[in-house]
CSV table of C-alpha atoms and ligand atoms in Angstrom, one decimal:
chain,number,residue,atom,x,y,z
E,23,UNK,CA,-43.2,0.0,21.4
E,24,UNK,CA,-46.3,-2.4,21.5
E,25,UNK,CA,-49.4,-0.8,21.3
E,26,UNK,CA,-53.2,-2.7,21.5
E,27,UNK,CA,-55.9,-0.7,20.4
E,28,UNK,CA,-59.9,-1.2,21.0
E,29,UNK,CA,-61.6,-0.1,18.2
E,30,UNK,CA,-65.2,-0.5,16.7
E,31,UNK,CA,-66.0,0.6,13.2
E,32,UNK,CA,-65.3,3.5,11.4
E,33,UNK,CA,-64.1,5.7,14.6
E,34,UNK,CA,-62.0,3.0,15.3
E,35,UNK,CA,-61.2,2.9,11.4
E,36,UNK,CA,-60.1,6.4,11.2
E,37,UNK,CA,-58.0,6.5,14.4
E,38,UNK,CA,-56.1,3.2,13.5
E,39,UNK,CA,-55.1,4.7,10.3
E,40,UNK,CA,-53.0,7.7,12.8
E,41,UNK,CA,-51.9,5.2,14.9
E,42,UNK,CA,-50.1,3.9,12.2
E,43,UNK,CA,-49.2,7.2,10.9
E,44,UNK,CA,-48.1,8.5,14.5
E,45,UNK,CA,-46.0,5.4,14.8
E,46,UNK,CA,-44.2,3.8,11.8
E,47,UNK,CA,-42.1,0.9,13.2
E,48,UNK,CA,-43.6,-0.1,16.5
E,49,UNK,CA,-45.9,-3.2,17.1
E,50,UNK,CA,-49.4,-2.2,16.8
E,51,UNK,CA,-52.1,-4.3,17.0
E,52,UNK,CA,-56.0,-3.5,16.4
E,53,UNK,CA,-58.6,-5.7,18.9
E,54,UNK,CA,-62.2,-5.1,17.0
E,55,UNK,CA,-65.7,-5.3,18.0
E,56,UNK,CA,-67.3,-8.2,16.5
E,57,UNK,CA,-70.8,-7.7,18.5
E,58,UNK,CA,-72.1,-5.8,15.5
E,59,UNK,CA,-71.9,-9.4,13.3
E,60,UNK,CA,-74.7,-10.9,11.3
E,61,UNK,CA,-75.6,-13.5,9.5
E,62,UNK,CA,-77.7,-12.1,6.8
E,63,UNK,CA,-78.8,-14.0,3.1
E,64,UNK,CA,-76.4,-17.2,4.4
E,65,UNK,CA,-73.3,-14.9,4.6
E,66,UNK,CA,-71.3,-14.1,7.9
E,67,UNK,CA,-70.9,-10.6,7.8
E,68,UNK,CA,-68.6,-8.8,10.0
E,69,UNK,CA,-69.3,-4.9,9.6
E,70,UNK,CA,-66.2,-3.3,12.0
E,71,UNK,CA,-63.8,-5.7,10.8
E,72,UNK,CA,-64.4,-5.0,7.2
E,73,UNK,CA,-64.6,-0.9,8.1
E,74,UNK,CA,-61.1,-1.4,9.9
E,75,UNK,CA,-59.7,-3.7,7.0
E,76,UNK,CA,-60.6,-1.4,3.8
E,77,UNK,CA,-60.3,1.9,5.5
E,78,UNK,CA,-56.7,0.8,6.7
E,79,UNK,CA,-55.6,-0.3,3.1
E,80,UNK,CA,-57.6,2.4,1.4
E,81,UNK,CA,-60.1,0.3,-0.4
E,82,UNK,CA,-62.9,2.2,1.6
E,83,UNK,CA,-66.0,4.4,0.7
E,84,UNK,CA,-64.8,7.7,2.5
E,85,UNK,CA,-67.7,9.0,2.0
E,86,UNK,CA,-70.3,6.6,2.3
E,87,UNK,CA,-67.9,5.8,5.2
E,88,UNK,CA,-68.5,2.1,5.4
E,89,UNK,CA,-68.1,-0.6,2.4
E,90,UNK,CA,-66.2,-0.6,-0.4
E,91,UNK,CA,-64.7,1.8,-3.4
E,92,UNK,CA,-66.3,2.0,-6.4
E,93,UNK,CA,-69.3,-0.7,-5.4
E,94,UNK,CA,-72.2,-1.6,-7.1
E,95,UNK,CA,-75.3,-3.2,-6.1
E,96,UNK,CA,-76.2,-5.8,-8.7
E,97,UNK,CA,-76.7,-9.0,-5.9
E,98,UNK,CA,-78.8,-6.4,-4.0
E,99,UNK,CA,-81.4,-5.9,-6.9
E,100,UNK,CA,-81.5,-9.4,-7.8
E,101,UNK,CA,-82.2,-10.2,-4.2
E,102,UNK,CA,-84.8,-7.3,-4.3
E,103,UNK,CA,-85.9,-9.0,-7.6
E,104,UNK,CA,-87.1,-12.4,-5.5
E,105,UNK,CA,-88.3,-11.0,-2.3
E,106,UNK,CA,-85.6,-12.1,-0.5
E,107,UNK,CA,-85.3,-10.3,2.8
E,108,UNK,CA,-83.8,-8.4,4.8
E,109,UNK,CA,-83.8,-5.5,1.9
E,110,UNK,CA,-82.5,-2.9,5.1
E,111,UNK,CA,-79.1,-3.9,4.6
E,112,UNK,CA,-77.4,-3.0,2.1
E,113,UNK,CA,-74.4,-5.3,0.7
E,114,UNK,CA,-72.4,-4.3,-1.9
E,115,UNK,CA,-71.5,-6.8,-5.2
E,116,UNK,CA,-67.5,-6.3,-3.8
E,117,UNK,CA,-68.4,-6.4,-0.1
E,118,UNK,CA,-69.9,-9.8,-1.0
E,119,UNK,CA,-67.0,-11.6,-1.9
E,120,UNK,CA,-65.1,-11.0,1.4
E,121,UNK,CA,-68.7,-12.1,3.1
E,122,UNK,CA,-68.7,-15.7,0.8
E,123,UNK,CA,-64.6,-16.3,1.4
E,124,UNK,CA,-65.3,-15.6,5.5
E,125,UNK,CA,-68.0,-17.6,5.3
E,126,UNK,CA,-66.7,-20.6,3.8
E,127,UNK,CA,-63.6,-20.6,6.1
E,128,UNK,CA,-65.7,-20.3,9.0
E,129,UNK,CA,-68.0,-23.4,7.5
E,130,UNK,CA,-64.6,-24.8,6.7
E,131,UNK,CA,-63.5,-25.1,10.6
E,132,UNK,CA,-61.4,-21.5,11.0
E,133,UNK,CA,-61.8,-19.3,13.4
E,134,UNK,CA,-62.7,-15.9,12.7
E,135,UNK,CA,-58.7,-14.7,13.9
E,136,UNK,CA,-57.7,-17.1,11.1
E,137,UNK,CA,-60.3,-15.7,8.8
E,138,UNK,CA,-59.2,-12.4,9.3
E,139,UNK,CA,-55.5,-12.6,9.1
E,140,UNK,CA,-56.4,-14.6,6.0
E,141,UNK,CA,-58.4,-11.4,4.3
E,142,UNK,CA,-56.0,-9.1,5.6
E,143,UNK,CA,-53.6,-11.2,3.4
E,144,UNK,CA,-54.8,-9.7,0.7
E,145,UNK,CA,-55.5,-6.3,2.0
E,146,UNK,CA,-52.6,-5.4,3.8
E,147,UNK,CA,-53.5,-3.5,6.6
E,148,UNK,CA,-50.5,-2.9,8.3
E,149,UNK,CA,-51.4,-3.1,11.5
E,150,UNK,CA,-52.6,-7.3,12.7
E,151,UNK,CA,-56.0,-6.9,13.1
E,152,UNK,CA,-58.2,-9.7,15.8
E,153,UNK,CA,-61.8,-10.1,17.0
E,154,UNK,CA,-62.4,-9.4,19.9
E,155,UNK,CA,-63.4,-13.0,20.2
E,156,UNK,CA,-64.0,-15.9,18.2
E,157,UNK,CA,-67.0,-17.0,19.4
E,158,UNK,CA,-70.2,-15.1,18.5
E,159,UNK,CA,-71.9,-12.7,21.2
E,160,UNK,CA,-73.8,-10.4,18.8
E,161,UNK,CA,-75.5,-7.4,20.5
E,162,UNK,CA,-79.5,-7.3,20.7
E,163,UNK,CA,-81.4,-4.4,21.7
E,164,UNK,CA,-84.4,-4.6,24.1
E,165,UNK,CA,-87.3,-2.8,22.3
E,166,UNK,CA,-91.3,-2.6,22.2
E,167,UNK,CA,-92.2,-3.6,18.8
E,168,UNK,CA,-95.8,-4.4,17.5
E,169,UNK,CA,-97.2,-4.4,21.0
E,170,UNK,CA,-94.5,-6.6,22.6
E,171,UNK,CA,-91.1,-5.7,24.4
E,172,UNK,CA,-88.5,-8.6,23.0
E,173,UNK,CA,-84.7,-8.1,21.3
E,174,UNK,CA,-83.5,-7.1,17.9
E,175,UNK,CA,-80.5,-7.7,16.7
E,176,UNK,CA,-78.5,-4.9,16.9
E,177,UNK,CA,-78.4,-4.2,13.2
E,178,UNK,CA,-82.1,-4.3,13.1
E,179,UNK,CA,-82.5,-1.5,15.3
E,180,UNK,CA,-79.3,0.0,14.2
E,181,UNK,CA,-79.7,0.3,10.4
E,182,UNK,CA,-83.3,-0.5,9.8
E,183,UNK,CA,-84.7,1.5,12.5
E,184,UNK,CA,-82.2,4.2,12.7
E,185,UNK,CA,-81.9,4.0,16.3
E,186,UNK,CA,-85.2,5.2,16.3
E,187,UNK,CA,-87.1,2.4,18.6
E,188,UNK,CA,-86.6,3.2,22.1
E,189,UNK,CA,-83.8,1.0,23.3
E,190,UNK,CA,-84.7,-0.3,27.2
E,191,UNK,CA,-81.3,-2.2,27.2
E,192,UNK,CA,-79.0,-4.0,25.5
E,193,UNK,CA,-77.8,-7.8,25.3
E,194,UNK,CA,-74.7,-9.7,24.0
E,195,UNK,CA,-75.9,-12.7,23.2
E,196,UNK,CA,-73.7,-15.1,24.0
E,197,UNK,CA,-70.9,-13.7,26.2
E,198,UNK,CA,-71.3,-15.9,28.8
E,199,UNK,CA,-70.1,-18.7,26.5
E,200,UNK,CA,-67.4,-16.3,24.9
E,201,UNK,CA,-63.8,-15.6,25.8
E,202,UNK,CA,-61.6,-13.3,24.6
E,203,UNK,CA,-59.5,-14.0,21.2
E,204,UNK,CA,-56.0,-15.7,21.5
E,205,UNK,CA,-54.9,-12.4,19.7
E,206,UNK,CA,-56.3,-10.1,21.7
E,207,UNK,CA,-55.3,-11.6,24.9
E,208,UNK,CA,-51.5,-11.8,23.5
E,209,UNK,CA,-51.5,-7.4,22.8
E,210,UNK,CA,-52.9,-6.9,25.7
E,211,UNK,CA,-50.9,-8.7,28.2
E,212,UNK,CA,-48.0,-7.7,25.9
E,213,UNK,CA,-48.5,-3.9,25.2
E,214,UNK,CA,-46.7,-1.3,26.6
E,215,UNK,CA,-49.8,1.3,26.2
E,216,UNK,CA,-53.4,0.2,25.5
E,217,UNK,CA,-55.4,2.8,23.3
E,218,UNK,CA,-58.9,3.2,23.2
E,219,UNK,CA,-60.2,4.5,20.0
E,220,UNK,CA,-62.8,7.4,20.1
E,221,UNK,CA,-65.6,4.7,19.3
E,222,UNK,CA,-69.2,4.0,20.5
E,223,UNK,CA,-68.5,3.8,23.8
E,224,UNK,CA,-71.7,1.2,24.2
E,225,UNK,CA,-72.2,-1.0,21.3
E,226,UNK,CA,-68.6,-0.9,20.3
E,227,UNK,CA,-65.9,-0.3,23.6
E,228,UNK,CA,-69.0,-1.5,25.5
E,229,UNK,CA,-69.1,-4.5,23.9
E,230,UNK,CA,-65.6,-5.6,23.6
E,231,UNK,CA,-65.4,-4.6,27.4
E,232,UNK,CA,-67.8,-7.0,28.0
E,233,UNK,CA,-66.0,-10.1,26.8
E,234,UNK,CA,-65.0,-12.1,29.6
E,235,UNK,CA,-61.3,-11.8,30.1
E,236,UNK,CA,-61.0,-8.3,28.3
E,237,UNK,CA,-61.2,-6.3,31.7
E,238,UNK,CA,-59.3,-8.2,33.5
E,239,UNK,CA,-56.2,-8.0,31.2
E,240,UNK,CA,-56.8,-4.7,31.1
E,241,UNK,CA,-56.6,-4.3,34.7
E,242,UNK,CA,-54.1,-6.6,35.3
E,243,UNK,CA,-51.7,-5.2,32.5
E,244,UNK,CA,-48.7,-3.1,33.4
E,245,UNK,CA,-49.6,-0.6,30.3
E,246,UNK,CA,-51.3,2.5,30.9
E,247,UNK,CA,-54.3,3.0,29.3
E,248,UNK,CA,-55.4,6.3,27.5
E,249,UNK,CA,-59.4,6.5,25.5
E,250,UNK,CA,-60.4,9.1,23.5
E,251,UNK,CA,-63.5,11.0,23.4
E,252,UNK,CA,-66.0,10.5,20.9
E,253,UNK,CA,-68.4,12.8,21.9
E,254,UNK,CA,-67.3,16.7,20.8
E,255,UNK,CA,-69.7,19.0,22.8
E,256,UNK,CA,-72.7,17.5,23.5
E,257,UNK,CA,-73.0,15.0,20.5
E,258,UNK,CA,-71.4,12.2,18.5
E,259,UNK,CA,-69.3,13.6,15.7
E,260,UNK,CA,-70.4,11.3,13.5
E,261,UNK,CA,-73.3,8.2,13.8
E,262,UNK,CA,-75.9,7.5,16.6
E,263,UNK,CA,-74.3,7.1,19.7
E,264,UNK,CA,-76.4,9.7,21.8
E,265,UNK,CA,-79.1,7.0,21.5
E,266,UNK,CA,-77.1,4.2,23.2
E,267,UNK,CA,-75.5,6.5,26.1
E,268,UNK,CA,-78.9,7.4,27.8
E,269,UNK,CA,-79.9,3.9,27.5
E,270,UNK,CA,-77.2,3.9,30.6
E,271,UNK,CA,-77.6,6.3,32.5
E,272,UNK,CA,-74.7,7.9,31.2
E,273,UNK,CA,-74.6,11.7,30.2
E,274,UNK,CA,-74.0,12.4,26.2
E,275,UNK,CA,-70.5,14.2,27.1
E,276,UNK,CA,-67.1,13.7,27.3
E,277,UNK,CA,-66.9,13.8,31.4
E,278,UNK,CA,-69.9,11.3,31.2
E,279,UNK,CA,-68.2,9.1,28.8
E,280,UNK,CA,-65.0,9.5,30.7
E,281,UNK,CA,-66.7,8.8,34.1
E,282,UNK,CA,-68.4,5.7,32.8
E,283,UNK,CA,-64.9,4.2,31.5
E,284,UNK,CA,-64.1,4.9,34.7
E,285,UNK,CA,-60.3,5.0,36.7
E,286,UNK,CA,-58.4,1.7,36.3
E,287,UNK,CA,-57.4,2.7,40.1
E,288,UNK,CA,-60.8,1.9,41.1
E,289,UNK,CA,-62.1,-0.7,39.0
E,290,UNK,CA,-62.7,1.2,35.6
E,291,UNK,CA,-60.0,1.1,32.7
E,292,UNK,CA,-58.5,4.4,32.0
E,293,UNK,CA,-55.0,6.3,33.1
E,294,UNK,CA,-55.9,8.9,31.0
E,295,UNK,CA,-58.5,10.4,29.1
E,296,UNK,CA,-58.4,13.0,26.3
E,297,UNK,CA,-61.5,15.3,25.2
E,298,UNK,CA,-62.0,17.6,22.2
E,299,UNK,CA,-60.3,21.2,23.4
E,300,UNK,CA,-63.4,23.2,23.6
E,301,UNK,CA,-64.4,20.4,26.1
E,302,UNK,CA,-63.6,20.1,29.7
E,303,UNK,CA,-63.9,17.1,31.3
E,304,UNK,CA,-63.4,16.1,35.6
E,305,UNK,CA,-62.4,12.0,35.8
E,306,UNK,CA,-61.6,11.2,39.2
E,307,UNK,CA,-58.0,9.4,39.1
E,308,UNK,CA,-58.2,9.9,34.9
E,309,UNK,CA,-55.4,12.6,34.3
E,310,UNK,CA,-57.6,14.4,31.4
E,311,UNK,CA,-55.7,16.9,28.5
E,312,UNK,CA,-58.2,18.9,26.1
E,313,UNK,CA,-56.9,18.6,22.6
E,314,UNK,CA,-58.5,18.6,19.0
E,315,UNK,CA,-59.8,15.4,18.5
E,316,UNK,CA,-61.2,16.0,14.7
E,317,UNK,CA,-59.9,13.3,12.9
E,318,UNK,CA,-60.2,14.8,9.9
E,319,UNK,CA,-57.1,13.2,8.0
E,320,UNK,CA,-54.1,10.9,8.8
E,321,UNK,CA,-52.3,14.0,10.6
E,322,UNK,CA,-54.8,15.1,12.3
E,323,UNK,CA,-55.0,11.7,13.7
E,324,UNK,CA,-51.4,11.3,14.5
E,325,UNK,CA,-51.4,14.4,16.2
E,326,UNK,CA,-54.0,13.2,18.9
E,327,UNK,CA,-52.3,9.5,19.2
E,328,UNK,CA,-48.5,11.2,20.2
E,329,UNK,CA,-50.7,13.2,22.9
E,330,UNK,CA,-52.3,10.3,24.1
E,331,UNK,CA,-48.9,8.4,24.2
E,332,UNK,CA,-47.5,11.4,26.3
E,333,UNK,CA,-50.7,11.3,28.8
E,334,UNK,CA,-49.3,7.5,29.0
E,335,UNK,CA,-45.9,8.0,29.7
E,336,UNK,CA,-46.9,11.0,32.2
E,337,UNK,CA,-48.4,8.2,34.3
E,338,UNK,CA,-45.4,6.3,34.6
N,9,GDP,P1,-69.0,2.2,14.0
N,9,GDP,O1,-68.8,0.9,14.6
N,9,GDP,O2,-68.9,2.3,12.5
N,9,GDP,O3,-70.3,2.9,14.5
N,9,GDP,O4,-67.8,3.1,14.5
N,9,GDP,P2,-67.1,3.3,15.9
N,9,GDP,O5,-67.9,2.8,17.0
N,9,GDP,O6,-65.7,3.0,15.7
N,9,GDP,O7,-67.1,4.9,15.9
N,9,GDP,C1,-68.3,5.7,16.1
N,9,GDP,C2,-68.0,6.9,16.9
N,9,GDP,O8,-66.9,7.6,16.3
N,9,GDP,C3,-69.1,7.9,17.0
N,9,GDP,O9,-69.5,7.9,18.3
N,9,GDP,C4,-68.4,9.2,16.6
N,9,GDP,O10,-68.7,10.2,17.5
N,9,GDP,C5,-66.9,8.9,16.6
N,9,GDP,N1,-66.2,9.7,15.7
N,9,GDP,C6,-66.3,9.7,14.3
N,9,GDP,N2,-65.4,10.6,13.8
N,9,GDP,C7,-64.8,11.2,14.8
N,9,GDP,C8,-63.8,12.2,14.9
N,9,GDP,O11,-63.3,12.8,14.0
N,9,GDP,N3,-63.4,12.5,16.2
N,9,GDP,C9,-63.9,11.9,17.3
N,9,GDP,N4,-63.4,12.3,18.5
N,9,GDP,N5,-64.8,11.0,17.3
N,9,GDP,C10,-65.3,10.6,16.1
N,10,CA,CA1,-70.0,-0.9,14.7
């Protein structure tokens, strides 16, 4: 079976890893969110990619939940040594290497999908992995900051602010110029289900929805597609997202979340739509099932990914 799966960071991470658990021999493919990318001390960083990457070959910091294994932070301290900013970010010694090869190929001429199949070379993630796009369109956030209302980037307010500056909107800079990746474009008109990972459903699904050419293969594809909630109860299991939903309007639940993908019937893209099972969740023309949606290992996962390829099939 083909499967294409939108996925940010480390949600998207986590439930990749089950996909590939829940379905050993079929034709997977992981479409990323690139909006989160910076370019920080020269190097082209690319912070869901690299999540996806090591968490899928188990080079990851499980607990940390981003970056790599057994890091250390010698560059960092030098750089802290001359003053050179942004000190925010962290970037570990190992990290750094992927950030100077990507960088180089991407000075070199590649494209990012080259870049990345080129990493995943050597990290073997099982499962192809492409932006989202190859052009940049990084997400900004509207704020008021020193007196003024203007954009950060998206790390700024992310990682540096902790989410903690009022957001008023937010921006991808650079969309209108974008298009959606070669890669991405081929799963998706190709798949048989689409999957969407339980990921921030603004500055992650948001964002690779908002890639021309994204929605429309999702509408015009003959594969049903099923989300997962990321929301449990009332709040994000994990990370910020409650501060991005109210920026739209849209309730910090998993019926808001569902009713803001909306029905691919009428213009949204979901077929169906599972929530956590203490949830409950009304998505008109979404058939909804309630089941644990704890990712807490590779089973746990799995488990969730054969419902959600059941709530696909029950559409057809
Ligand atoms: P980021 O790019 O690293 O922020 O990661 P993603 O956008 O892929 O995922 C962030 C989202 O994952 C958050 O909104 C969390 O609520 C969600 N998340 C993390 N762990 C779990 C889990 O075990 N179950 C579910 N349902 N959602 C989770
Ligand atoms: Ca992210």
């Amino acid at each position: 079976m083909r499967i294409a799966v939108l996925a940010g960071g480390i949600g998207g991470a986590r439930f990749l890893r089950g996909v590939r658990a829940a379905c050993p021999g079929d034709d997977i493919t992981g479409i990323v969110n690139t909006g989160d990318d910076v370019t920080l001390h020269g190097l082209r960083i690319c912070p869901d990619l690299d999540s996806v990457m090591y968490t899928l070959a188990g080079a990851h910091d499980a607990e940390r939940g981003w970056g790599r294994q057994d890091e250390s932070w010698r560059i960092m301290d030098e750089f802290k040594q001359y003053g050179a900013e942004p000190s925010w970010f962290a970037l570990g010694d190992l990290d750094i290497a992927t950030h100077l090869v990507r960088t180089r190929m991407l000075d070199a001429g590649y494209s990012l999908s080259d870049v990345t199949a080129a990493l995943c070379q050597r990290w073997q993630p099982g499962i192809p992995l492409v932006p989202m796009s190859d052009e940049r369109c990084e997400t900004h956030v509207i704020v008021d900051l020193e007196g003024q209302r203007r954009a950060v980037h998206f790390q700024e307010w992310w990682v540096r602010y902790r989410a903690g500056l009022t957001a008023h909107g937010f921006v991808q800079v650079g969309v209108d110029d974008a298009k959606a990746s070669a890669g991405a474009l081929a799963a998706l008109s190709s798949a048989e289900v689409v999957l969407v990972a339980p990921s921030n459903p603004v500055v992650s699904i948001g964002t690779i929805l908002g890639v021309p050419g994204i929605r429309e293969a999702l509408a015009a594809g003959r594969a049903p597609v099923v989300g997962l909630s990321p929301i449990i109860g009332n709040a994000p299991v994990r990370g910020m997202a409650d501060a991005c939903l109210p920026v739209l309007g849209v309730e910090v639940s998993a019926e808001g979340v569902g009713r803001h993908y909306g029905a691919r019937s009428s213009g949204g893209i979901l077929d169906g739509w599972l929530v956590h099972d203490t949830d409950t969740a009304t998505v008109p023309g979404v058939r909804v099932r309630a089941v644990p949606l704890l990712m807490t290992d590779d089973d746990a996962t799995a488990a969730m990914v054969r419902t959600a390829l059941e709530l696909a099939d029950a559409r057809a």
